[in-house]
Short mmCIF file of C-alpha atoms and ligand atoms in Angstrom, two decimals:
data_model
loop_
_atom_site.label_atom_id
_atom_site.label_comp_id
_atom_site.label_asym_id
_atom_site.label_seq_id
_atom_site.Cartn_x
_atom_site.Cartn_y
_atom_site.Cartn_z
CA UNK A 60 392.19 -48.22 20.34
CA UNK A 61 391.77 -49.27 24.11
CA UNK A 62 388.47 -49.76 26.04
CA UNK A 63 387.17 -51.28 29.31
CA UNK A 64 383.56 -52.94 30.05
CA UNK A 65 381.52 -53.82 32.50
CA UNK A 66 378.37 -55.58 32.60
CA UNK A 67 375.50 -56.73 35.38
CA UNK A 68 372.74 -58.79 34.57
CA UNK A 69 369.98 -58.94 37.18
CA UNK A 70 366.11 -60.79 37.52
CA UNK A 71 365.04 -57.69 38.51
CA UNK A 72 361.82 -57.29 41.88
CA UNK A 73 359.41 -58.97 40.13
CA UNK A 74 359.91 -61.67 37.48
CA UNK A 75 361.33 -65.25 38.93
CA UNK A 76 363.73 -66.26 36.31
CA UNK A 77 365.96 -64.06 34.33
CA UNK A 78 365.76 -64.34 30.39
CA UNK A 79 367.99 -61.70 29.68
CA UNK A 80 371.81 -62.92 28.76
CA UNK A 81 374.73 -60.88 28.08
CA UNK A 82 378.16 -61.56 26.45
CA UNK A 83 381.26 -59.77 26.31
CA UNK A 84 384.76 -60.22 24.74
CA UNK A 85 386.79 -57.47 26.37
CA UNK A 86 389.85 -58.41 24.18
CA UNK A 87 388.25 -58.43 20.74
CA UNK A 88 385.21 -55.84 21.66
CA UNK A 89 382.79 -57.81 20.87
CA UNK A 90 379.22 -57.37 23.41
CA UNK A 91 376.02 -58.77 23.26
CA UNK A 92 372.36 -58.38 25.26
CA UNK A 93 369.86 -60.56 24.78
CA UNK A 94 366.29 -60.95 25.89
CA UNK A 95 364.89 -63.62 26.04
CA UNK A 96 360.59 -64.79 26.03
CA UNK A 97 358.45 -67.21 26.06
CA UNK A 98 358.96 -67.94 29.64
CA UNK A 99 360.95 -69.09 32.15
CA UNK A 100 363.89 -71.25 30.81
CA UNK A 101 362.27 -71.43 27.38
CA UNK A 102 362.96 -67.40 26.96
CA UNK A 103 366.55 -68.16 29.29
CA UNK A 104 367.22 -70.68 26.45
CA UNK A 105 366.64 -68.44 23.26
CA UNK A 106 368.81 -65.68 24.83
CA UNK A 107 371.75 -67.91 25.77
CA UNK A 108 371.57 -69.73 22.41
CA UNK A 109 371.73 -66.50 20.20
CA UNK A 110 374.83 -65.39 22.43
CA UNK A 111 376.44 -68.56 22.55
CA UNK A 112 376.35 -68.35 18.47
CA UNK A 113 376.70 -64.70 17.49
CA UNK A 114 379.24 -63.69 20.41
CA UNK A 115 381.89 -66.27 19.78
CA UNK A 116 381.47 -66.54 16.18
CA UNK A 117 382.32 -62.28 15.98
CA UNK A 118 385.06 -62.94 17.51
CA UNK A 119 386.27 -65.82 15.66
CA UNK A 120 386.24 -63.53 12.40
CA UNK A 121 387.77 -60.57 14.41
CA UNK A 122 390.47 -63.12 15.06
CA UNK A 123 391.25 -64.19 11.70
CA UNK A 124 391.55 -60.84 10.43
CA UNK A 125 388.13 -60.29 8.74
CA UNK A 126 386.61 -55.92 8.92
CA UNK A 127 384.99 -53.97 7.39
CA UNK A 128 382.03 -55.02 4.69
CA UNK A 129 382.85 -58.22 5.19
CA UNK A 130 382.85 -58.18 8.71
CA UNK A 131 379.03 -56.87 8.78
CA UNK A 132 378.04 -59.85 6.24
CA UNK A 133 379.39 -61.99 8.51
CA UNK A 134 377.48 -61.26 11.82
CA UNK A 135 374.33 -60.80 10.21
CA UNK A 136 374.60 -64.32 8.97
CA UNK A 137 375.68 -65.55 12.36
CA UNK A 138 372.49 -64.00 13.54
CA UNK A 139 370.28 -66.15 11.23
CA UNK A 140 371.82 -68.77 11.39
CA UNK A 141 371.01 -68.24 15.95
CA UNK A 142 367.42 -67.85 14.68
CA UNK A 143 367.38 -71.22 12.59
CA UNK A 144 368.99 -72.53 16.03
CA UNK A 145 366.49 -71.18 18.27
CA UNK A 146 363.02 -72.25 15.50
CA UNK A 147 364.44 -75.77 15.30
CA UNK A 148 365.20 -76.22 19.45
CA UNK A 149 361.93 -74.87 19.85
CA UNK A 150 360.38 -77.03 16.85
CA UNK A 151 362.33 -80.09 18.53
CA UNK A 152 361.22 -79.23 22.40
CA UNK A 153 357.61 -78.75 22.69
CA UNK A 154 357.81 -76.73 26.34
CA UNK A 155 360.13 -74.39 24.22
CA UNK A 156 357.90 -73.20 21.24
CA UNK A 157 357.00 -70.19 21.58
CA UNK A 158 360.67 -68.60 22.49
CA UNK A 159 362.61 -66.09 20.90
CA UNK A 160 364.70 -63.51 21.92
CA UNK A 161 366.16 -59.82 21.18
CA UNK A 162 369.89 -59.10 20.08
CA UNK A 163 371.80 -56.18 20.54
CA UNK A 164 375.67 -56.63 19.12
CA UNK A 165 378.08 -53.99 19.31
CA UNK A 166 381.22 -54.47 17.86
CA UNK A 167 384.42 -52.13 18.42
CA UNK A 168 386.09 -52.58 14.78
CA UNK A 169 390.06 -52.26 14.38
CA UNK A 170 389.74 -49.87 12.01
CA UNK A 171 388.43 -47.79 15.03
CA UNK A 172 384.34 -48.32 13.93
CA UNK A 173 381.50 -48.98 15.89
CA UNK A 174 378.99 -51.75 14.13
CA UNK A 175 375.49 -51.72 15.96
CA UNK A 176 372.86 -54.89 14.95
CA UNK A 177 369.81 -54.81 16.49
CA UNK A 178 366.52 -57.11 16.59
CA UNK A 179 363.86 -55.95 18.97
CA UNK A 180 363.58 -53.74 21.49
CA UNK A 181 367.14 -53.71 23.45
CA UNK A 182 368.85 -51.22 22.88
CA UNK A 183 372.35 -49.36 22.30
CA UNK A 184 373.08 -46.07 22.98
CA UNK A 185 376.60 -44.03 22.76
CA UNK A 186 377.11 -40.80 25.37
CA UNK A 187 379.93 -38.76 23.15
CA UNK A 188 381.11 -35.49 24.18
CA UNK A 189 378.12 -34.59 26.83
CA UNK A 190 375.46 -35.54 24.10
CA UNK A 191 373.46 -39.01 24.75
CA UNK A 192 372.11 -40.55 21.65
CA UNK A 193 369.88 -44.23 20.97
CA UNK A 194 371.66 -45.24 18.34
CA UNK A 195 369.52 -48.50 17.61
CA UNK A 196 365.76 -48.05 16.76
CA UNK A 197 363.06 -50.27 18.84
CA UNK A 198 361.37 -53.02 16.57
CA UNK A 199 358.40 -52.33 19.06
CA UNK A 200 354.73 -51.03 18.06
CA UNK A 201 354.74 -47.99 19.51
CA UNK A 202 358.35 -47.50 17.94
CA UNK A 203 356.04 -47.12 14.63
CA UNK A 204 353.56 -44.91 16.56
CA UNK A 205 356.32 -42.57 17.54
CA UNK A 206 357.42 -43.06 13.88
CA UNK A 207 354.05 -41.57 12.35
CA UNK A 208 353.73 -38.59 15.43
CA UNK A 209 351.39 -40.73 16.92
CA UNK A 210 352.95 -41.13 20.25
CA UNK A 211 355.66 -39.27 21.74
CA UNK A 212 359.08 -41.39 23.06
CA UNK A 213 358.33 -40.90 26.84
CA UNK A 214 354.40 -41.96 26.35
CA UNK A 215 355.88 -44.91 24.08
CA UNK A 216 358.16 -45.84 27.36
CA UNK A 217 355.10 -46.09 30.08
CA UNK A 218 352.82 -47.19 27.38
CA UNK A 219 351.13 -50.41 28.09
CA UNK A 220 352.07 -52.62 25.02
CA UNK A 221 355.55 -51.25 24.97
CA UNK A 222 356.89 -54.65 24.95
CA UNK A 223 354.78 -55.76 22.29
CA UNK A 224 357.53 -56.47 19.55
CA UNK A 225 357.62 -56.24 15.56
CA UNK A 226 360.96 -58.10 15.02
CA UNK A 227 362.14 -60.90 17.23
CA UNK A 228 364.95 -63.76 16.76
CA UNK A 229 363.14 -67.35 16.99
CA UNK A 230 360.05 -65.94 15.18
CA UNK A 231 359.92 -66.54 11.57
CA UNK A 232 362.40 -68.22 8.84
CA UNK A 233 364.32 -65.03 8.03
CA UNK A 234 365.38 -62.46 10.05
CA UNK A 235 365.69 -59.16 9.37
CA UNK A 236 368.57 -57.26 11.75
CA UNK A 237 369.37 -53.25 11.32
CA UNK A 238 373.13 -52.04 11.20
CA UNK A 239 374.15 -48.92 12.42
CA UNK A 240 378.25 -48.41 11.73
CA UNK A 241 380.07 -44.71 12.50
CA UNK A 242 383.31 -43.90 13.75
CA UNK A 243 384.59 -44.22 17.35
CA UNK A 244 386.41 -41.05 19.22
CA UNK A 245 387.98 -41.18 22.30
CA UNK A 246 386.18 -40.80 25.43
CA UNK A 247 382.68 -42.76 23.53
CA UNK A 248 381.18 -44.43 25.89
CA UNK A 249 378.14 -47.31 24.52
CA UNK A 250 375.59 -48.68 26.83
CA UNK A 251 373.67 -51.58 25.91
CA UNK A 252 370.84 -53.04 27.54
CA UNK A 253 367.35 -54.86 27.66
CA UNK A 254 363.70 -53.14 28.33
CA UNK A 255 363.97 -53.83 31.94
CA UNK A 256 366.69 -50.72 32.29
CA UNK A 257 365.45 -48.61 29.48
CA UNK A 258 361.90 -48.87 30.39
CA UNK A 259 362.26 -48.02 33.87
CA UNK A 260 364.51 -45.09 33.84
CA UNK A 261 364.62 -42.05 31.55
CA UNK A 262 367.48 -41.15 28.82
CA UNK A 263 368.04 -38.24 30.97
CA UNK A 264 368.50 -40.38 33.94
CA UNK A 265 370.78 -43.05 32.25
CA UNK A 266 372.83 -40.58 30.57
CA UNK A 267 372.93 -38.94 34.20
CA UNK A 268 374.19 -42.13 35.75
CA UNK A 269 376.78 -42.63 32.96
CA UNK A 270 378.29 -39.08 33.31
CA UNK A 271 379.02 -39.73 37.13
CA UNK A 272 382.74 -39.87 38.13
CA UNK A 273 383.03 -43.23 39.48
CA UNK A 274 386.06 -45.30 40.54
CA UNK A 275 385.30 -47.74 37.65
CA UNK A 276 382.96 -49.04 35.01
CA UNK A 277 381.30 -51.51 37.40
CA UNK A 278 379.86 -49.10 39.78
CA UNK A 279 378.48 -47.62 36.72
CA UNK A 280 376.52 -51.06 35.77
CA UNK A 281 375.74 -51.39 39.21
CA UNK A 282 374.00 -48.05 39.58
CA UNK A 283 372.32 -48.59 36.13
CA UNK A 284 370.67 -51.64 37.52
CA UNK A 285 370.50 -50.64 41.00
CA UNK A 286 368.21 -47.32 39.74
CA UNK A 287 366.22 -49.98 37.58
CA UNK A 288 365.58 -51.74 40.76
CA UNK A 289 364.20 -48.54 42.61
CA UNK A 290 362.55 -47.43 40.27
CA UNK A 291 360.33 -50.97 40.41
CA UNK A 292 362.58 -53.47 38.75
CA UNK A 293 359.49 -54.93 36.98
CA UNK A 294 361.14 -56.75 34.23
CA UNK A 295 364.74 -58.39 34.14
CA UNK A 296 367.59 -55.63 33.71
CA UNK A 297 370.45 -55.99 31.98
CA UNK A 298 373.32 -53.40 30.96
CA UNK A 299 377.13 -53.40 29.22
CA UNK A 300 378.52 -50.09 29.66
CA UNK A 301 381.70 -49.87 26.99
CA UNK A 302 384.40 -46.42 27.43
CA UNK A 303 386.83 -46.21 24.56
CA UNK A 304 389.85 -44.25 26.55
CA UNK A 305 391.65 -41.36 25.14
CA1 CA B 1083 362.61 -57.68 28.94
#
């Protein structure tokens, strides 16, 4: 199975730092978004630390041969063990408390598997064969209200406590992440990314974007983030676009 990535990270037209933090290992497959809160270089910190941990530490176990079951068991530990990180920084650094951040992981799995893990409210999506999917579920409020028929997804997107979260890393003791794991076919192509994108533009406009014949994955970041932008670019935006090739 062969792939290529891109990713763009940008503060967006508003917001004076940027919290969000990506990570990719191109080789193994391994990608990461992260946003981070709780403020300017406190929410910078929380993002970077729960990369910094979970990226590297896939990898390490894709290296040494570990799939499958155990594979999953093993990045959801690596993902408390980034929240312990990120409670005991901020528990040690007074300016800090308060931070935490989101994780989206997406893993490309040699036994040609996708493994989604997911706290908070960035998201992952997968464009196969035409059809554009979410494959993650927001840990958001009005995820819960669109949940009971409450609200419906594109009032839950211009809603004003969208960004209020249920599930955040940096937060409590334990945390909770949600798998999603399916086969990958040639052609897939995964997008992750932070609020900033998904709340500014449509699904119908991302997968729009993604279905453009481009010279290469990059201009496809670039116009995700770019469209953000011009749309208001009110938060930071982040994206990783991922195409398995045929
Ligand atoms: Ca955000």
């Amino acid at each position: 199975m062969k792939w290529e990535y891109a990713g763009r990270s940008d503060v967006g037209k508003v917001r004076q730092g940027n919290e969000d933090t990506f990570f990719a290992d191109g080789e193994r497959g391994v990608f990461i978004v992260a946003d981070g809160m709780g403020g300017h270089v406190a929410g910078e910190v929380a993002s970077q630390m729960v990369a910094d941990t979970v990226g590297p530490g896939v990898s390490r176990a894709l290296q040494d041969g570990v799939g499958g079951k155990e594979l999953t068991r093993r990045s959801l530990e690596l993902i408390e063990e980034a929240n312990r990180a990120v409670l005991s920084r901020a528990d040690s650094e007074p300016e800090k408390r308060g931070m935490g951040t989101t994780l989206t992981l997406l893993v490309l799995l040699p036994e040609s598997g996708y493994l989604f893990q997911q706290v908070g409210d960035s998201r992952g999506y997968l464009l196969r064969d035409g059809e554009f999917s979410q494959v993650t579920r927001d840990h958001t409020v009005v995820q819960q209200q669109v949940d009971r028929g409450a609200l419906t997804p594109e009032q839950a997107r211009d809603h004003p406590l969208s960004h209020i979260l249920t599930r955040a890393l940096g937060t409590e003791l334990n945390v909770e992440a949600d798998t999603y794991e399916d086969v990958v076919r040639p052609g897939d192509t995964y997008l992750l990314c932070s609020d900033g994108l998904s709340g500014m533009l449509t699904d119908t406009a991302i997968q729009e974007i993604l279905s453009r014949p481009t010279e290469g994955l990059q201009d496809v970041a670039d116009a995700l983030v770019d469209a953000a932008n011009e749309a208001g670019g009110l938060d930071n935006i982040t994206a990783v676009v991922v195409k398995v090739l045929d």
